[in-house]
Tab-separated table of C-alpha atoms in Angstrom:
chain	number	residue	atom	x	y	z
X	9	MET	CA	-88.236	-64.793	-25.998
X	10	LYS	CA	-87.856	-68.530	-26.507
X	11	ALA	CA	-86.912	-70.687	-23.527
X	12	SER	CA	-83.918	-72.016	-25.442
X	13	THR	CA	-82.666	-68.459	-26.010
X	14	VAL	CA	-83.010	-67.579	-22.331
X	15	LYS	CA	-81.222	-70.795	-21.356
X	16	GLY	CA	-78.443	-70.045	-23.842
X	17	GLU	CA	-77.951	-66.528	-22.479
X	18	ALA	CA	-77.844	-67.886	-18.932
X	19	SER	CA	-75.180	-70.416	-19.934
X	20	ALA	CA	-73.134	-67.706	-21.662
X	21	ASP	CA	-73.349	-65.519	-18.558
X	22	ARG	CA	-72.282	-68.412	-16.308
X	23	ILE	CA	-69.272	-68.973	-18.545
X	24	LEU	CA	-68.285	-65.291	-18.293
X	25	ASP	CA	-68.756	-65.361	-14.510
X	26	ALA	CA	-66.573	-68.466	-14.222
X	27	ALA	CA	-63.912	-67.033	-16.531
X	28	PHE	CA	-63.749	-63.760	-14.569
X	29	ALA	CA	-63.420	-65.585	-11.246
X	30	SER	CA	-60.782	-67.979	-12.613
X	31	ILE	CA	-58.688	-65.193	-14.148
X	32	ALA	CA	-58.788	-63.152	-10.947
X	33	ALA	CA	-57.813	-66.183	-8.846
X	34	LYS	CA	-55.258	-67.923	-11.074
X	35	GLY	CA	-54.191	-65.508	-13.800
X	36	CYS	CA	-54.635	-65.746	-17.565
X	37	GLY	CA	-51.733	-68.127	-18.012
X	38	GLN	CA	-53.066	-70.730	-15.588
X	39	VAL	CA	-56.710	-70.986	-16.615
X	40	THR	CA	-57.946	-73.471	-19.200
X	41	LEU	CA	-61.134	-73.608	-21.224
X	42	ARG	CA	-61.889	-77.017	-19.729
X	43	GLY	CA	-61.487	-75.688	-16.193
X	44	ILE	CA	-63.726	-72.698	-16.926
X	45	ALA	CA	-66.357	-74.984	-18.470
X	46	GLU	CA	-66.316	-77.201	-15.377
X	47	GLU	CA	-66.587	-74.169	-13.098
X	48	ALA	CA	-69.540	-72.854	-15.127
X	49	GLY	CA	-71.234	-76.244	-15.158
X	50	VAL	CA	-71.336	-76.516	-18.957
X	51	ALA	CA	-69.795	-78.855	-21.488
X	52	LEU	CA	-66.520	-77.788	-23.087
X	53	SER	CA	-68.244	-77.997	-26.480
X	54	GLN	CA	-70.850	-75.513	-25.249
X	55	LEU	CA	-68.160	-73.045	-24.169
X	56	SER	CA	-66.475	-73.448	-27.559
X	57	TYR	CA	-69.808	-72.855	-29.302
X	58	TYR	CA	-70.311	-69.506	-27.561
X	59	TYR	CA	-66.751	-68.186	-27.479
X	60	GLY	CA	-64.462	-70.365	-29.587
X	61	THR	CA	-60.923	-69.666	-28.439
X	62	LYS	CA	-59.463	-68.568	-25.125
X	63	GLY	CA	-58.629	-65.191	-26.659
X	64	LYS	CA	-62.234	-64.601	-27.718
X	65	LEU	CA	-63.507	-65.656	-24.298
X	66	PHE	CA	-61.056	-63.268	-22.610
X	67	ALA	CA	-62.197	-60.507	-24.976
X	68	ALA	CA	-65.830	-61.124	-23.982
X	69	VAL	CA	-64.921	-60.965	-20.282
X	70	LEU	CA	-62.972	-57.744	-20.853
X	71	ALA	CA	-65.896	-56.207	-22.768
X	72	ARG	CA	-68.313	-57.013	-19.950
X	73	MET	CA	-65.913	-55.560	-17.381
X	74	GLN	CA	-65.664	-52.412	-19.483
X	75	ARG	CA	-69.451	-52.015	-19.572
X	76	GLY	CA	-69.717	-52.451	-15.814
X	77	TYR	CA	-66.872	-50.036	-15.111
X	78	LEU	CA	-68.276	-47.297	-17.339
X	79	ALA	CA	-71.920	-47.717	-16.314
X	80	THR	CA	-71.165	-47.019	-12.660
X	81	LEU	CA	-68.533	-44.383	-13.385
X	82	GLY	CA	-71.078	-42.365	-15.385
X	83	THR	CA	-73.093	-41.729	-12.225
X	84	TRP	CA	-70.027	-40.436	-10.367
X	85	LEU	CA	-69.082	-38.073	-13.217
X	86	ASP	CA	-72.611	-36.794	-13.844
X	87	GLU	CA	-72.936	-35.644	-10.231
X	88	GLN	CA	-70.152	-33.098	-10.844
X	89	LYS	CA	-70.589	-29.879	-12.836
X	90	THR	CA	-66.982	-28.851	-13.462
X	91	LEU	CA	-63.939	-30.459	-15.015
X	92	ARG	CA	-62.125	-30.250	-11.673
X	93	GLY	CA	-64.968	-31.988	-9.886
X	94	GLN	CA	-65.172	-34.706	-12.519
X	95	ALA	CA	-61.407	-35.294	-12.527
X	96	LEU	CA	-61.474	-35.738	-8.751
X	97	ALA	CA	-64.537	-38.000	-9.061
X	98	LEU	CA	-62.592	-40.152	-11.530
X	99	VAL	CA	-59.811	-40.578	-8.961
X	100	ASN	CA	-62.319	-41.336	-6.196
X	101	TYR	CA	-64.115	-43.873	-8.361
X	102	ASN	CA	-60.929	-45.760	-9.222
X	103	GLU	CA	-59.925	-45.846	-5.557
X	104	ASN	CA	-63.384	-47.139	-4.654
X	105	VAL	CA	-63.200	-49.903	-7.275
X	106	LEU	CA	-59.806	-51.018	-5.969
X	107	ARG	CA	-61.022	-51.070	-2.363
X	108	GLU	CA	-64.436	-52.633	-3.012
X	109	SER	CA	-63.780	-54.832	-6.070
X	110	PRO	CA	-60.058	-55.711	-6.155
X	111	ASP	CA	-60.751	-58.671	-8.441
X	112	MET	CA	-61.731	-56.242	-11.187
X	113	TYR	CA	-58.336	-54.546	-11.063
X	114	ARG	CA	-56.619	-57.923	-10.685
X	115	SER	CA	-58.313	-59.104	-13.886
X	116	PHE	CA	-57.552	-55.861	-15.728
X	117	LEU	CA	-53.871	-56.267	-14.874
X	118	GLU	CA	-53.913	-59.937	-15.864
X	119	PHE	CA	-55.315	-58.986	-19.265
X	120	PHE	CA	-52.689	-56.275	-19.735
X	121	ASN	CA	-49.936	-58.768	-18.915
X	122	PHE	CA	-51.417	-61.431	-21.203
X	123	ALA	CA	-51.598	-58.912	-24.056
X	124	MET	CA	-47.845	-58.315	-23.842
X	125	SER	CA	-47.178	-61.900	-24.936
X	126	SER	CA	-50.218	-62.454	-27.162
X	127	GLU	CA	-50.234	-60.553	-30.438
X	128	SER	CA	-53.764	-61.717	-31.202
X	129	PHE	CA	-55.115	-60.454	-27.859
X	130	ARG	CA	-53.144	-57.194	-27.813
X	131	PRO	CA	-55.607	-55.298	-30.063
X	132	TYR	CA	-58.457	-56.109	-27.658
X	133	VAL	CA	-56.601	-54.541	-24.737
X	134	ALA	CA	-55.389	-51.562	-26.776
X	135	GLY	CA	-58.969	-51.021	-27.924
X	136	PHE	CA	-60.229	-51.340	-24.365
X	137	ILE	CA	-57.868	-48.626	-23.110
X	138	SER	CA	-58.694	-46.333	-26.041
X	139	GLU	CA	-62.457	-46.811	-25.672
X	140	ILE	CA	-62.397	-46.317	-21.905
X	141	SER	CA	-60.444	-43.074	-22.298
X	142	THR	CA	-62.631	-41.791	-25.135
X	143	MET	CA	-65.865	-42.535	-23.278
X	144	ILE	CA	-64.635	-40.856	-20.103
X	145	GLU	CA	-63.476	-37.791	-22.019
X	146	ALA	CA	-66.879	-37.543	-23.718
X	147	ARG	CA	-68.630	-37.554	-20.317
X	148	MET	CA	-66.399	-34.930	-18.737
X	149	THR	CA	-67.451	-31.288	-18.717
X	150	HIS	CA	-65.549	-29.015	-21.095
X	151	ARG	CA	-66.825	-25.779	-19.563
X	152	ASP	CA	-63.356	-24.815	-18.360
X	153	HIS	CA	-61.613	-26.763	-21.130
X	154	ARG	CA	-59.849	-23.731	-22.673
X	155	ASP	CA	-58.417	-22.614	-19.336
X	156	VAL	CA	-57.029	-26.083	-18.810
X	157	GLU	CA	-55.477	-26.212	-22.277
X	158	ARG	CA	-53.763	-22.853	-21.697
X	159	GLU	CA	-51.966	-24.564	-18.827
X	160	GLY	CA	-51.017	-27.427	-21.149
X	161	HIS	CA	-53.424	-29.991	-19.711
X	162	SER	CA	-56.077	-31.335	-22.057
X	163	VAL	CA	-59.024	-33.433	-20.892
X	164	SER	CA	-57.370	-36.363	-22.661
X	165	THR	CA	-54.110	-35.830	-20.755
X	166	ILE	CA	-55.931	-35.632	-17.432
X	167	THR	CA	-57.915	-38.799	-18.175
X	168	ARG	CA	-54.811	-40.774	-19.179
X	169	PHE	CA	-52.926	-39.489	-16.137
X	170	VAL	CA	-55.642	-40.666	-13.736
X	171	LEU	CA	-56.105	-44.039	-15.432
X	172	SER	CA	-52.398	-44.869	-15.710
X	173	SER	CA	-51.720	-43.738	-12.132
X	174	SER	CA	-54.709	-45.749	-10.850
X	175	PHE	CA	-53.501	-48.918	-12.568
X	176	GLY	CA	-49.995	-48.361	-11.201
X	177	ILE	CA	-51.287	-47.912	-7.663
X	178	SER	CA	-53.517	-50.973	-8.009
X	179	LEU	CA	-50.582	-53.122	-9.128
X	180	GLN	CA	-48.516	-52.062	-6.121
X	181	HIS	CA	-51.467	-52.559	-3.772
X	182	LEU	CA	-52.241	-56.056	-5.044
X	183	LEU	CA	-48.585	-57.023	-4.666
X	184	ALA	CA	-48.322	-55.570	-1.144
X	185	PRO	CA	-51.856	-55.155	0.289
X	186	ASP	CA	-50.579	-54.452	3.808
X	187	ASN	CA	-48.591	-51.403	2.692
X	188	THR	CA	-51.082	-48.602	3.373
X	189	ASP	CA	-48.717	-45.978	1.966
X	190	VAL	CA	-49.449	-47.282	-1.532
X	191	LEU	CA	-53.095	-46.204	-1.380
X	192	MET	CA	-51.971	-42.694	-0.432
X	193	GLY	CA	-51.112	-42.374	-4.104
X	194	PHE	CA	-54.774	-41.549	-4.719
X	195	GLU	CA	-54.479	-38.623	-2.306
X	196	VAL	CA	-51.381	-37.429	-4.176
X	197	MET	CA	-53.392	-37.534	-7.406
X	198	ARG	CA	-56.229	-35.547	-5.845
X	199	SER	CA	-53.797	-32.923	-4.568
X	200	ALA	CA	-52.093	-32.649	-7.953
X	201	LEU	CA	-55.390	-32.265	-9.801
X	202	ALA	CA	-56.777	-29.757	-7.298
X	203	HIS	CA	-53.650	-27.652	-7.809
X	204	MET	CA	-53.768	-28.108	-11.597
X	205	LEU	CA	-57.437	-27.279	-12.096
X	206	THR	CA	-59.662	-24.531	-10.779
X	207	GLU	CA	-63.419	-24.562	-10.410
X	208	ALA	CA	-65.297	-22.905	-13.257
X	209	ALA	CA	-66.741	-19.566	-12.267
């Protein structure tokens, strides 16, 4: 690999790192391309060369967050052999991310909010949610899938329930981090899923 290519990739990564940190700290509406370029230690023209507009830069940050989220989640899901175990692992993973990496949830929520007022960015976020759900569903065991569907709960429904509840809990937690009752929502989810699903024989 050419030195110039390696240097270019390093600059692109620094830009994504700076954008992620700025979004988590200030919110999508307050960050500027110039500020991100300064934080990354690159010229504004260099940032524009790699990513063009703010929307495209945000999309690149969101895509990298998605890869990181799914790569680690795969390990948690693969350790379980039943749908019940994997559903509970999905809850545990989302709670762990919120506790250990709150900036990831903060950035996710910032992107969701930004998408509500940006028609050009909205498809990126809608695609992100759809792809996350589809990839999780594909990783989850379907051994007891038919039993679940007889109860009216598809793997897709379970996945969407956990994801939407996790984002709701994270929003409340980030707004009121001292309210420990909010995080008990994850325990409520675990109880609901344990009641809903039974271990495969």
